[in-house]
Short mmCIF file of the N, C-alpha and C atoms (twelve columns), coordinates in Angstrom:
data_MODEL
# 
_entry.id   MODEL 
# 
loop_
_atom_site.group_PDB 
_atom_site.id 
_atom_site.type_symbol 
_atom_site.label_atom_id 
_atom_site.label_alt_id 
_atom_site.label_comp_id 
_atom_site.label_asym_id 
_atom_site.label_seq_id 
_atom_site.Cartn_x 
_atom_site.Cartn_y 
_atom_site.Cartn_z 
_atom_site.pdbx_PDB_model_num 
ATOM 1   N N  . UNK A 1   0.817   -1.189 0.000   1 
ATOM 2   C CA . UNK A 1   0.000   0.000  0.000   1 
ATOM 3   C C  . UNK A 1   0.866   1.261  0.000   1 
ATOM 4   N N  . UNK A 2   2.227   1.592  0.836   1 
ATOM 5   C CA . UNK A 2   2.573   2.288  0.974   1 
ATOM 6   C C  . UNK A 2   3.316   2.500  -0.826  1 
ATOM 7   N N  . UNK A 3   3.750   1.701  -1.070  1 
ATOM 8   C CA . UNK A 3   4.678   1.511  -2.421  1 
ATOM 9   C C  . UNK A 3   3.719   2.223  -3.492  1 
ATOM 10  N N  . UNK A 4   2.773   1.792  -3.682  1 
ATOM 11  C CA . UNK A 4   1.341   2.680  -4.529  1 
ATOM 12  C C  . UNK A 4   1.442   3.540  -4.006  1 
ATOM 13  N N  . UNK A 5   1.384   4.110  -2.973  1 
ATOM 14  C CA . UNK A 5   1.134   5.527  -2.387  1 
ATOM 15  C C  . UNK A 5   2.445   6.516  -3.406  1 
ATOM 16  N N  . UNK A 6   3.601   5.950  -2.561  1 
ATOM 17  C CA . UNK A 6   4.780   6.691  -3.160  1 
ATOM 18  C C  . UNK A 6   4.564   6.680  -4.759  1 
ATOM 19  N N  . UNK A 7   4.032   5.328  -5.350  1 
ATOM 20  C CA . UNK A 7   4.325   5.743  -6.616  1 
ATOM 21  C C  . UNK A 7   3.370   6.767  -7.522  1 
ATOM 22  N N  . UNK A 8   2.167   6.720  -7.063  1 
ATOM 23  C CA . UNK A 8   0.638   7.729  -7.707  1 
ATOM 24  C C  . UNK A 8   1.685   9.169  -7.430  1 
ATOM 25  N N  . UNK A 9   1.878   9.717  -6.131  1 
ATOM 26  C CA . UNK A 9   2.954   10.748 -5.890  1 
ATOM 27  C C  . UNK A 9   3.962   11.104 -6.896  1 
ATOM 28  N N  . UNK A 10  4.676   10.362 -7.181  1 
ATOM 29  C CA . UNK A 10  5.815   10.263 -8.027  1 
ATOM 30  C C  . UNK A 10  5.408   10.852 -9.986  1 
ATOM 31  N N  . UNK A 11  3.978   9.974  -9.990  1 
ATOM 32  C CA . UNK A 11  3.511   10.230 -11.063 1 
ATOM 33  C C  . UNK A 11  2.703   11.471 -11.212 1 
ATOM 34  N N  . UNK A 12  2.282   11.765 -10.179 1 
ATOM 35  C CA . UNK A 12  1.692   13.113 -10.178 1 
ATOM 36  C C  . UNK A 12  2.529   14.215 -10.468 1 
ATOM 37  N N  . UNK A 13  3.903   13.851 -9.797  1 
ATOM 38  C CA . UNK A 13  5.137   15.317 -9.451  1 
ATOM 39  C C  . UNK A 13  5.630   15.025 -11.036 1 
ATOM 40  N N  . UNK A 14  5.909   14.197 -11.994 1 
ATOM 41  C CA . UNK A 14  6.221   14.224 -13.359 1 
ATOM 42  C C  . UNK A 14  4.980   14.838 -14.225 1 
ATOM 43  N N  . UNK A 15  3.621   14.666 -13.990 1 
ATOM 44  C CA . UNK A 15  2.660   15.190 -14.119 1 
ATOM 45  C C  . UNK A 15  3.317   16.447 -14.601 1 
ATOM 46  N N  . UNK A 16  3.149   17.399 -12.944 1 
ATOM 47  C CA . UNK A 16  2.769   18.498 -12.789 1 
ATOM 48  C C  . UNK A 16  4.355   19.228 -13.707 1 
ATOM 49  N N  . UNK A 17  5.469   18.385 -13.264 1 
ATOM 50  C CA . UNK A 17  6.688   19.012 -14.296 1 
ATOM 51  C C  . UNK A 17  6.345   19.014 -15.694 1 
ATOM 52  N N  . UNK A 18  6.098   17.811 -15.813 1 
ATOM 53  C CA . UNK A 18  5.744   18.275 -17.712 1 
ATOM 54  C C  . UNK A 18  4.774   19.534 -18.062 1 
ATOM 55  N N  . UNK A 19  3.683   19.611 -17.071 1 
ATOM 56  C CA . UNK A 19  2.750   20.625 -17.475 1 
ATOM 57  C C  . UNK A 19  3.877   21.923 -17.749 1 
ATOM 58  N N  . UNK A 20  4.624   22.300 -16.150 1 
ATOM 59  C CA . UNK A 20  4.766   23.329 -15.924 1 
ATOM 60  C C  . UNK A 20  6.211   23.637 -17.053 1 
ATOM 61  N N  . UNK A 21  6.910   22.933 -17.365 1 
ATOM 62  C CA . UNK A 21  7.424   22.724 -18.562 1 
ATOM 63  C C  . UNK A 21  6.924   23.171 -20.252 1 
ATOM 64  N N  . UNK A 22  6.024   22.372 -19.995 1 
ATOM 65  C CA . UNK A 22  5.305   23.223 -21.474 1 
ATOM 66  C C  . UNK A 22  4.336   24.244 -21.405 1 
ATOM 67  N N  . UNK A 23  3.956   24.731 -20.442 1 
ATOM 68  C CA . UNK A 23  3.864   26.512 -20.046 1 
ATOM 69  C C  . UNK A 23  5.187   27.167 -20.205 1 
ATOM 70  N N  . UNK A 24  6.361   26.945 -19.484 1 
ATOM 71  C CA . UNK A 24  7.114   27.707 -20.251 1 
ATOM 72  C C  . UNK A 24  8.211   27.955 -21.296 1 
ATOM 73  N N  . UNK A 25  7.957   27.039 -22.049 1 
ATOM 74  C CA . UNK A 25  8.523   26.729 -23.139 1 
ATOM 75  C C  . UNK A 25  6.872   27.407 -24.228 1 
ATOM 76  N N  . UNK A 26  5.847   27.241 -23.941 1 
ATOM 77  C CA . UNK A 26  5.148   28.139 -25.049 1 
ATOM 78  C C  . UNK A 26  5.165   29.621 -24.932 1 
ATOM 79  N N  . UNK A 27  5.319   29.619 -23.237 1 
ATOM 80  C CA . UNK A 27  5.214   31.097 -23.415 1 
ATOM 81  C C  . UNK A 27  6.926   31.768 -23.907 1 
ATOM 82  N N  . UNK A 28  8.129   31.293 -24.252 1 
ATOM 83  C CA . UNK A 28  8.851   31.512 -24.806 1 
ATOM 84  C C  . UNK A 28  8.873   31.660 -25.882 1 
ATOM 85  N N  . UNK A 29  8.314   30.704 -26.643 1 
ATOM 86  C CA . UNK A 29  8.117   31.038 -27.884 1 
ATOM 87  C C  . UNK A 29  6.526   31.689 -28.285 1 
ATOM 88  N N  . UNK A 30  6.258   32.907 -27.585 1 
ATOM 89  C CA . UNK A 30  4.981   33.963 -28.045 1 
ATOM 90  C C  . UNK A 30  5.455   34.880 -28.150 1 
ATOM 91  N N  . UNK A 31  5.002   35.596 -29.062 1 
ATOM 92  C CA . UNK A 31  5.893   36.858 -29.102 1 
ATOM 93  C C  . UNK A 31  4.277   37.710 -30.011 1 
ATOM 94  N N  . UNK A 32  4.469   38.737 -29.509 1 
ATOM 95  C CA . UNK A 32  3.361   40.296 -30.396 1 
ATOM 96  C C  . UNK A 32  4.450   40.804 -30.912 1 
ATOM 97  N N  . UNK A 33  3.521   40.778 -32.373 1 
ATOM 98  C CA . UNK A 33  4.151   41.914 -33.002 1 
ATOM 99  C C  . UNK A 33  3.217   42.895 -33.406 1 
ATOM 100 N N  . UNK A 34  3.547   44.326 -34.133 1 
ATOM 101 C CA . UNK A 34  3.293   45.405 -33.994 1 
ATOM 102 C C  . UNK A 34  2.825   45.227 -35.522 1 
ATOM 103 N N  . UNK A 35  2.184   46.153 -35.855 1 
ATOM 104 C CA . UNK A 35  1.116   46.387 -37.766 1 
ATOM 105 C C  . UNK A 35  2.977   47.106 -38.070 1 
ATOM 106 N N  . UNK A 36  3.817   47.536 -38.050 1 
ATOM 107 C CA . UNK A 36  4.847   48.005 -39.022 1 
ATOM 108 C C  . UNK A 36  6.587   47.137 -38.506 1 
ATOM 109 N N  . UNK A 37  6.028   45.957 -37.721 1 
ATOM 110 C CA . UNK A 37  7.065   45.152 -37.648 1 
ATOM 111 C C  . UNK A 37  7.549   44.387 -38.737 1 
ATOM 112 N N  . UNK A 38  9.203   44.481 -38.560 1 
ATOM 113 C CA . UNK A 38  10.107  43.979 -39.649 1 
ATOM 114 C C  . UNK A 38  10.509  42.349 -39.187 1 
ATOM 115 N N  . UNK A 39  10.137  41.744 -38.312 1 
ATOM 116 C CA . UNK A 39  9.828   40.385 -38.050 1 
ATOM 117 C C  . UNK A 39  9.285   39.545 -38.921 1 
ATOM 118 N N  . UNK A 40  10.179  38.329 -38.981 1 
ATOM 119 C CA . UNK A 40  9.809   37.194 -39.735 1 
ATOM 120 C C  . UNK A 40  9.459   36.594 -38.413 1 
ATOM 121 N N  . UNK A 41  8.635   34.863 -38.856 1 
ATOM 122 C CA . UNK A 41  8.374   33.946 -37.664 1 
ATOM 123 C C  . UNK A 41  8.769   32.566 -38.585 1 
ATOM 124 N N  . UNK A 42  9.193   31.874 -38.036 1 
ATOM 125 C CA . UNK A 42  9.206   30.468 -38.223 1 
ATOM 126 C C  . UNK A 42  8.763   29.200 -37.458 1 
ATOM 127 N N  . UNK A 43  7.742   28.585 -38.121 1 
ATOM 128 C CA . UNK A 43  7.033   27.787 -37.223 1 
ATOM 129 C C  . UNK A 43  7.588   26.979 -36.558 1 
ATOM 130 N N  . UNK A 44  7.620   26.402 -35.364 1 
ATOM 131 C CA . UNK A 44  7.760   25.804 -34.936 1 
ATOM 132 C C  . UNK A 44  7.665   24.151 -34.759 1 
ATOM 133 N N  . UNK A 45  6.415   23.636 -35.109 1 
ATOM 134 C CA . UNK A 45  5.611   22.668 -35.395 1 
ATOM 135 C C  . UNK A 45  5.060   22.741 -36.305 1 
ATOM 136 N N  . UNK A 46  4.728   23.770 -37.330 1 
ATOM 137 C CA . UNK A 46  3.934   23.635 -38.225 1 
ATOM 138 C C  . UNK A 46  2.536   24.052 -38.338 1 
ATOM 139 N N  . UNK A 47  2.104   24.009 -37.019 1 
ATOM 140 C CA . UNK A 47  0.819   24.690 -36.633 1 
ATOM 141 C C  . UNK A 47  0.746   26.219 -35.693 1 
ATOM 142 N N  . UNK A 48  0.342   27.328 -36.292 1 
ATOM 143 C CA . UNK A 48  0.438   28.354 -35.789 1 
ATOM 144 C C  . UNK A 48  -0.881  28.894 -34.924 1 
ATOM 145 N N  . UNK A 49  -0.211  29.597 -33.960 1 
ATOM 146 C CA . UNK A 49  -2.036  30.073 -33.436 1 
ATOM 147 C C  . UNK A 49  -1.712  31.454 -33.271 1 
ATOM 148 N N  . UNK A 50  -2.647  32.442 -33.909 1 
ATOM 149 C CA . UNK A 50  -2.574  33.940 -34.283 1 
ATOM 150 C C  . UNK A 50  -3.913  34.461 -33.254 1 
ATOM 151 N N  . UNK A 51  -3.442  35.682 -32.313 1 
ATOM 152 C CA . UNK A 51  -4.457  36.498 -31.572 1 
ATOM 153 C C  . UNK A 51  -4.332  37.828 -32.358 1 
ATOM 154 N N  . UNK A 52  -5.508  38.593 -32.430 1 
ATOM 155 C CA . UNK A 52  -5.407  40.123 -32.496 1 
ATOM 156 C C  . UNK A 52  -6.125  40.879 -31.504 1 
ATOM 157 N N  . UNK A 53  -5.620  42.063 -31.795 1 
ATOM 158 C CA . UNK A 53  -6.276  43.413 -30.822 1 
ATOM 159 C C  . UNK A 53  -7.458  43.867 -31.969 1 
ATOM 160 N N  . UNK A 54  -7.621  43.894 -32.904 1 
ATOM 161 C CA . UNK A 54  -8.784  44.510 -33.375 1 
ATOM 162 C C  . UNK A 54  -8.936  43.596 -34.799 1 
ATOM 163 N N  . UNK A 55  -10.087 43.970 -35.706 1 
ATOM 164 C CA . UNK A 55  -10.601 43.187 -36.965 1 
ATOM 165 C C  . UNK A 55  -9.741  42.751 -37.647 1 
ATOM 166 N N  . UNK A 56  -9.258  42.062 -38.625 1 
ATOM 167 C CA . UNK A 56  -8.126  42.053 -39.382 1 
ATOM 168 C C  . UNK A 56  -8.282  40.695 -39.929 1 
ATOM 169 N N  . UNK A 57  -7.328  40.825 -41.072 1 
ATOM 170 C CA . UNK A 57  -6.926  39.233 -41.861 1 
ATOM 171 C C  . UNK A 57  -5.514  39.478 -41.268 1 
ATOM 172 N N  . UNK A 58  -5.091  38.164 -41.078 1 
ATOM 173 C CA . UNK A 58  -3.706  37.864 -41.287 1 
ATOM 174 C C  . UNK A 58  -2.790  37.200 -42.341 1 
ATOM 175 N N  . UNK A 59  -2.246  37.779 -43.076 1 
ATOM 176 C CA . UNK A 59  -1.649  37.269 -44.452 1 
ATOM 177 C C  . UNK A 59  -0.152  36.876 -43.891 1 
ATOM 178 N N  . UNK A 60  0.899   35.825 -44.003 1 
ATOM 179 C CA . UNK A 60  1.818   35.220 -44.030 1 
ATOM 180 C C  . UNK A 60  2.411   34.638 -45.528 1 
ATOM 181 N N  . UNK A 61  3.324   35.740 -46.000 1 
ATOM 182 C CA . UNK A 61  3.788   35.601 -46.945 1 
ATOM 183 C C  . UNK A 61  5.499   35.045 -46.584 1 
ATOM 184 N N  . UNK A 62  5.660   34.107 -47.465 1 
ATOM 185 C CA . UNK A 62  7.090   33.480 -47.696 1 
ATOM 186 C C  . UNK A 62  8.314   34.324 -48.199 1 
ATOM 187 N N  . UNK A 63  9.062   34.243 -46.932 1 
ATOM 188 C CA . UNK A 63  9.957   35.097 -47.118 1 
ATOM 189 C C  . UNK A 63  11.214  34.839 -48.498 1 
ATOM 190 N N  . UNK A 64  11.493  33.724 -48.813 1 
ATOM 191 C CA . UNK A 64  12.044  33.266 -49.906 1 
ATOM 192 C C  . UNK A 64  11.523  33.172 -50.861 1 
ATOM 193 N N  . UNK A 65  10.202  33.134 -51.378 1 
ATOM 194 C CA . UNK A 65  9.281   33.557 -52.631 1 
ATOM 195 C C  . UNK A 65  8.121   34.455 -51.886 1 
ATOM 196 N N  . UNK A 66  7.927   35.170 -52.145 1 
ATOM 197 C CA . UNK A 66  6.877   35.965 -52.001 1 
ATOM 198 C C  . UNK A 66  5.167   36.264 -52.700 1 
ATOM 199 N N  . UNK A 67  5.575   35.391 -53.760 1 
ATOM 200 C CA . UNK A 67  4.144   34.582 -54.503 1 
ATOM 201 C C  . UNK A 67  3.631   33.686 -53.279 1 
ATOM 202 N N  . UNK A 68  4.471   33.051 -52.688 1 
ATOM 203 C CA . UNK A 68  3.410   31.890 -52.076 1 
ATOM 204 C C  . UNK A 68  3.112   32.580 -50.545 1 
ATOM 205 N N  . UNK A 69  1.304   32.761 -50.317 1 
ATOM 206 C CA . UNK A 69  0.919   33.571 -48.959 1 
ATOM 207 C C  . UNK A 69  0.223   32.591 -48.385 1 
ATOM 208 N N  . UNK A 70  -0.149  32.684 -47.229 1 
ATOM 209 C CA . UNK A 70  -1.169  31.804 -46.693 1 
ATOM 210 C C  . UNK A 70  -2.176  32.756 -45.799 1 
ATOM 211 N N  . UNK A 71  -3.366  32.284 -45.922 1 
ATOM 212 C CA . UNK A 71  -3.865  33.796 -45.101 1 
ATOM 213 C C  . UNK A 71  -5.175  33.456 -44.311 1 
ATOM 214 N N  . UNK A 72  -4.856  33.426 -42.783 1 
ATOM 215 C CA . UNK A 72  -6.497  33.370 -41.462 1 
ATOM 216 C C  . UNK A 72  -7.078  34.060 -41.950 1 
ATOM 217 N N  . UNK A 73  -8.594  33.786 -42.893 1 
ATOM 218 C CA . UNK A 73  -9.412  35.219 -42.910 1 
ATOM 219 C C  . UNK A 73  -9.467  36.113 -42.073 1 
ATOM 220 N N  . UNK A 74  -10.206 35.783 -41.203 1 
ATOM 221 C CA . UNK A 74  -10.538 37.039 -40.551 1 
ATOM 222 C C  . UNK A 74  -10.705 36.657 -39.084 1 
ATOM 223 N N  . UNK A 75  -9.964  37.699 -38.369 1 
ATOM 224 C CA . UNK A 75  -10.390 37.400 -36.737 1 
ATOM 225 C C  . UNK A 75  -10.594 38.983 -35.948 1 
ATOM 226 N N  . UNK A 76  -11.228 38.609 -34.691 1 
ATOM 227 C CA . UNK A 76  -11.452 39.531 -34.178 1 
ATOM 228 C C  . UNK A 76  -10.999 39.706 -32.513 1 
ATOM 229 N N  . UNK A 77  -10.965 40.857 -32.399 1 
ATOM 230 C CA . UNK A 77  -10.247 40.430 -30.672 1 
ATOM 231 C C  . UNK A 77  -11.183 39.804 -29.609 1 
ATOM 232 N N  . UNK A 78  -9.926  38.903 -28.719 1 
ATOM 233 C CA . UNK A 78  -10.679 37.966 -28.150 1 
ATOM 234 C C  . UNK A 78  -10.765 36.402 -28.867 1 
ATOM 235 N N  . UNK A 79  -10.646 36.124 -30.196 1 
ATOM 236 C CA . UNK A 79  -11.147 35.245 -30.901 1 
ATOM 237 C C  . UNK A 79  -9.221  34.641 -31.558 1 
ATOM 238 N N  . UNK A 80  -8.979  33.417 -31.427 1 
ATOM 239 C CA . UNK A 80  -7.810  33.411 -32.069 1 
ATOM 240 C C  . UNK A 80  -7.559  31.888 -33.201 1 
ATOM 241 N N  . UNK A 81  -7.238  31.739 -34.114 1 
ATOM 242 C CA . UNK A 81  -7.570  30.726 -35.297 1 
ATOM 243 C C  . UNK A 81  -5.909  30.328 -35.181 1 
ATOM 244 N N  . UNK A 82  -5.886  29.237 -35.971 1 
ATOM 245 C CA . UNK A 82  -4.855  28.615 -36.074 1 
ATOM 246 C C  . UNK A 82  -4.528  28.611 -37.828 1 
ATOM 247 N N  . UNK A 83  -3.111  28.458 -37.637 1 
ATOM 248 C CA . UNK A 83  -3.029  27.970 -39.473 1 
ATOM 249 C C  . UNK A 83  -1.659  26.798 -39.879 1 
ATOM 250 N N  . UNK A 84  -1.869  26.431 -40.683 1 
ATOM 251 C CA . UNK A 84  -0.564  25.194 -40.671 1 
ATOM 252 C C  . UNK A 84  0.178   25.489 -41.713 1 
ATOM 253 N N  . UNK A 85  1.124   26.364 -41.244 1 
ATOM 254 C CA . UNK A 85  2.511   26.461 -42.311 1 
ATOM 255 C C  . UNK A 85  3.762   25.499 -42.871 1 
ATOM 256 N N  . UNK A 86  4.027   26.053 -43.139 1 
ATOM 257 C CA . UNK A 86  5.189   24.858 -43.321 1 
ATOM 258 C C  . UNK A 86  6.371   25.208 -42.616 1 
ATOM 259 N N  . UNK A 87  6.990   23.990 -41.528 1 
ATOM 260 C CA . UNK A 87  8.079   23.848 -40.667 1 
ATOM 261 C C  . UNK A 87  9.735   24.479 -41.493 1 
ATOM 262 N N  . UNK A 88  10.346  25.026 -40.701 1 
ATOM 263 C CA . UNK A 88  11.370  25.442 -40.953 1 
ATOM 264 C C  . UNK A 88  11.602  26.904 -42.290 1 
ATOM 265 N N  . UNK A 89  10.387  27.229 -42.785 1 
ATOM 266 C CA . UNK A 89  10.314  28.197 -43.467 1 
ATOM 267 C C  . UNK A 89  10.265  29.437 -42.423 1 
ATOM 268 N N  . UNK A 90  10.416  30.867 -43.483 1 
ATOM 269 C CA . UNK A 90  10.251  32.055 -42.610 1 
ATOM 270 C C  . UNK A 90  9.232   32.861 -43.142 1 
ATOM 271 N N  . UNK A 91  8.619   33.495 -42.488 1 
ATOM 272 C CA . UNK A 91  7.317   34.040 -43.262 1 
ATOM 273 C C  . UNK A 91  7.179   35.624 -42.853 1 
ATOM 274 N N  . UNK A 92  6.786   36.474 -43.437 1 
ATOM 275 C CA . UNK A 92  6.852   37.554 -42.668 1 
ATOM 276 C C  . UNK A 92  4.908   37.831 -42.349 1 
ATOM 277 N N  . UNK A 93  4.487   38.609 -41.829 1 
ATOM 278 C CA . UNK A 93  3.002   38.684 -41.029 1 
ATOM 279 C C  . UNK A 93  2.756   39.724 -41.454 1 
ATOM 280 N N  . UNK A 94  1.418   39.811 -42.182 1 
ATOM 281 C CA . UNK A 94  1.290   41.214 -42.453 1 
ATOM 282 C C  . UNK A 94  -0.232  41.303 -41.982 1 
ATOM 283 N N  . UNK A 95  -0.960  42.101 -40.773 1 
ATOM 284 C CA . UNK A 95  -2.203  42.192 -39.761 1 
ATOM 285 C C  . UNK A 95  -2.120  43.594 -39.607 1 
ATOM 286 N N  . UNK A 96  -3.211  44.298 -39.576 1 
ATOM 287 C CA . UNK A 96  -3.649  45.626 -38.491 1 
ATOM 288 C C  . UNK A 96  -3.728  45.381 -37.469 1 
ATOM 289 N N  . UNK A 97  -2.950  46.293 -36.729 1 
ATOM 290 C CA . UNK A 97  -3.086  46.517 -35.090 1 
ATOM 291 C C  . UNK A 97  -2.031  45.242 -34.377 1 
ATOM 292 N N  . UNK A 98  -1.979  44.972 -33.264 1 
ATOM 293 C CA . UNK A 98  -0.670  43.905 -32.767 1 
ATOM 294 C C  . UNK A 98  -1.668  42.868 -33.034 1 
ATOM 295 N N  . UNK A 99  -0.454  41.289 -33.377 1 
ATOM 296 C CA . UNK A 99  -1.286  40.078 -33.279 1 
ATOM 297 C C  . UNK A 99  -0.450  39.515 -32.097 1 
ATOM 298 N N  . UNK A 100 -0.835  38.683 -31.875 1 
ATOM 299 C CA . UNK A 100 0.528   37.489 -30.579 1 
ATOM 300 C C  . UNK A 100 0.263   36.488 -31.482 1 
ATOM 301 N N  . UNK A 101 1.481   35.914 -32.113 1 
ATOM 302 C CA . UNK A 101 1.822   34.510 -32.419 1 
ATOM 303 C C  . UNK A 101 2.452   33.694 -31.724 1 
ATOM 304 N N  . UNK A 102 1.613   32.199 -31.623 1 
ATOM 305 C CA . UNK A 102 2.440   31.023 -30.493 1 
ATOM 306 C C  . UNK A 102 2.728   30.025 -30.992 1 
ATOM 307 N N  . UNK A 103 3.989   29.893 -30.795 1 
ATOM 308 C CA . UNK A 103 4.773   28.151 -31.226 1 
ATOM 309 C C  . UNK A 103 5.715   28.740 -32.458 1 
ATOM 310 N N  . UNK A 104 6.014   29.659 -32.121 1 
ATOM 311 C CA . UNK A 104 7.424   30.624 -33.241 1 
ATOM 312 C C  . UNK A 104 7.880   31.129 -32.799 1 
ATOM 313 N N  . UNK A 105 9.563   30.566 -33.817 1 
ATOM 314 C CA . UNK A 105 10.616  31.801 -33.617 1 
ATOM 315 C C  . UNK A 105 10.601  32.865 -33.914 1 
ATOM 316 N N  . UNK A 106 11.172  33.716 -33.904 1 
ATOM 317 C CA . UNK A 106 11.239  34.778 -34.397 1 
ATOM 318 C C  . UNK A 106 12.735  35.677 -34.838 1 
ATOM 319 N N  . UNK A 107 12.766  35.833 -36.087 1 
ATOM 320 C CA . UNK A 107 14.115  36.805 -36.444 1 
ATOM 321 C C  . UNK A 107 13.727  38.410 -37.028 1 
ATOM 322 N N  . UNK A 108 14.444  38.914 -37.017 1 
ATOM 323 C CA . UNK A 108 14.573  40.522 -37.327 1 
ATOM 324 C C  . UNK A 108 15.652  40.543 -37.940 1 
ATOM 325 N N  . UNK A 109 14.920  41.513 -39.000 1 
ATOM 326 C CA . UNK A 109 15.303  41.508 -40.345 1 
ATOM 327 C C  . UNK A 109 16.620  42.759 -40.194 1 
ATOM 328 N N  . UNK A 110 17.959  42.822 -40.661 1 
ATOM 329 C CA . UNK A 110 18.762  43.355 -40.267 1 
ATOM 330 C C  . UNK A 110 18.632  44.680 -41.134 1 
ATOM 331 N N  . UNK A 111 19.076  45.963 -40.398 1 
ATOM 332 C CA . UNK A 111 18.744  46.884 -41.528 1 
ATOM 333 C C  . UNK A 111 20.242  47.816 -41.231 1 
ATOM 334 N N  . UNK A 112 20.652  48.212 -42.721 1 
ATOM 335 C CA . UNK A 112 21.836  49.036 -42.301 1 
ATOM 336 C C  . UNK A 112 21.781  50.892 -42.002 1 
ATOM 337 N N  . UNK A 113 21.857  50.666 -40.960 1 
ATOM 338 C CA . UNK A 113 22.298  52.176 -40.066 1 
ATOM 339 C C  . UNK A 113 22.210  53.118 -41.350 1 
ATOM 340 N N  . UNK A 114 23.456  53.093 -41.799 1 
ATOM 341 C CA . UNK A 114 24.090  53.717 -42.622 1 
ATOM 342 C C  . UNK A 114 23.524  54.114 -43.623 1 
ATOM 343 N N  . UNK A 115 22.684  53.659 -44.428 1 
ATOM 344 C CA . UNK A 115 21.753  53.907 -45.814 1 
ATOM 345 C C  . UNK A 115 20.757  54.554 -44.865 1 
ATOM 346 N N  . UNK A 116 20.160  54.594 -44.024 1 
ATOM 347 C CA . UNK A 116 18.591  55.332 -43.371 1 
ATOM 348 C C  . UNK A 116 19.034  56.072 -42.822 1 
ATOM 349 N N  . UNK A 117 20.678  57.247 -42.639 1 
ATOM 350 C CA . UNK A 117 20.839  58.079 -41.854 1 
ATOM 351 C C  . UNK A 117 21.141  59.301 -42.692 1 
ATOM 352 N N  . UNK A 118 20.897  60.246 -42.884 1 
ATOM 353 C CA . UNK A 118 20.949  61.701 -43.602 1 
ATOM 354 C C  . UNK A 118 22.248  61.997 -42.936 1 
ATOM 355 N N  . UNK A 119 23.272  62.340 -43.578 1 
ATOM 356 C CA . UNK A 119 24.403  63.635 -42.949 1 
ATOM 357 C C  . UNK A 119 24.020  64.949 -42.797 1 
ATOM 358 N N  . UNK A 120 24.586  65.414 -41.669 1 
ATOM 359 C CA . UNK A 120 23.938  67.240 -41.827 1 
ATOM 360 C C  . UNK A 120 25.188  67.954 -41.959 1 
ATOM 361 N N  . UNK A 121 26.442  66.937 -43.282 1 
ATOM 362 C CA . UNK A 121 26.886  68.571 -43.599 1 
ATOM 363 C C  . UNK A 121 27.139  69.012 -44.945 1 
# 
């Protein structure tokens, strides 16, 4: 009896680690971005889940061809849809107002200083 005891325990405390484990490992990979962010995302799994702050489509165009888009009609805040991209690609997000995407990386797109700065003499 005691041996069951310890072991239901044991299985519970791996339980509760895995949970608390993949809480934060998703919330690592969530990230908002902004309507004039230069952010790409790359899926993670393949399956994306997109929130917004206000009405909007979300279009995900391929950062290596730009013909191929994939696009959540339409969501609204409060309300969040999923979409299934393809793994290891980069896509850039194009939404009104901030979205939060979960289960992606995320890179930023490098921009040079130097060309966007005016001299004043």
């Amino acid at each position: 009896m005691k041996k069951k005891m310890i072991l239901i325990l044991v299985v519970l405390m791996v339980i509760l680690l895995m949970g608390l484990g993949y809480s934060k490992f998703k919330s690592a990979h969530t990230f908002t971005l902004s309507e004039e962010s230069d952010e790409e995302i790359q899926p993670l799994f393949g399956v994306v889940r997109v929130y917004g702050t206000q009405d909007t489509d979300v279009v995900f165009i391929d950062a290596e061809n730009p013909e191929n888009t994939y696009q959540i009609g339409y969501i609204t805040p409060g309300m969040s849809e999923t979409i299934k991209l393809e793994r290891g690609k980069w896509y850039k997000v194009q939404a009104a107002g901030d979205i939060t995407i979960q289960m992606v990386d995320v890179r930023i797109q490098e921009v040079d200083v130097w060309e966007t700065v005016t001299p004043y003499f």
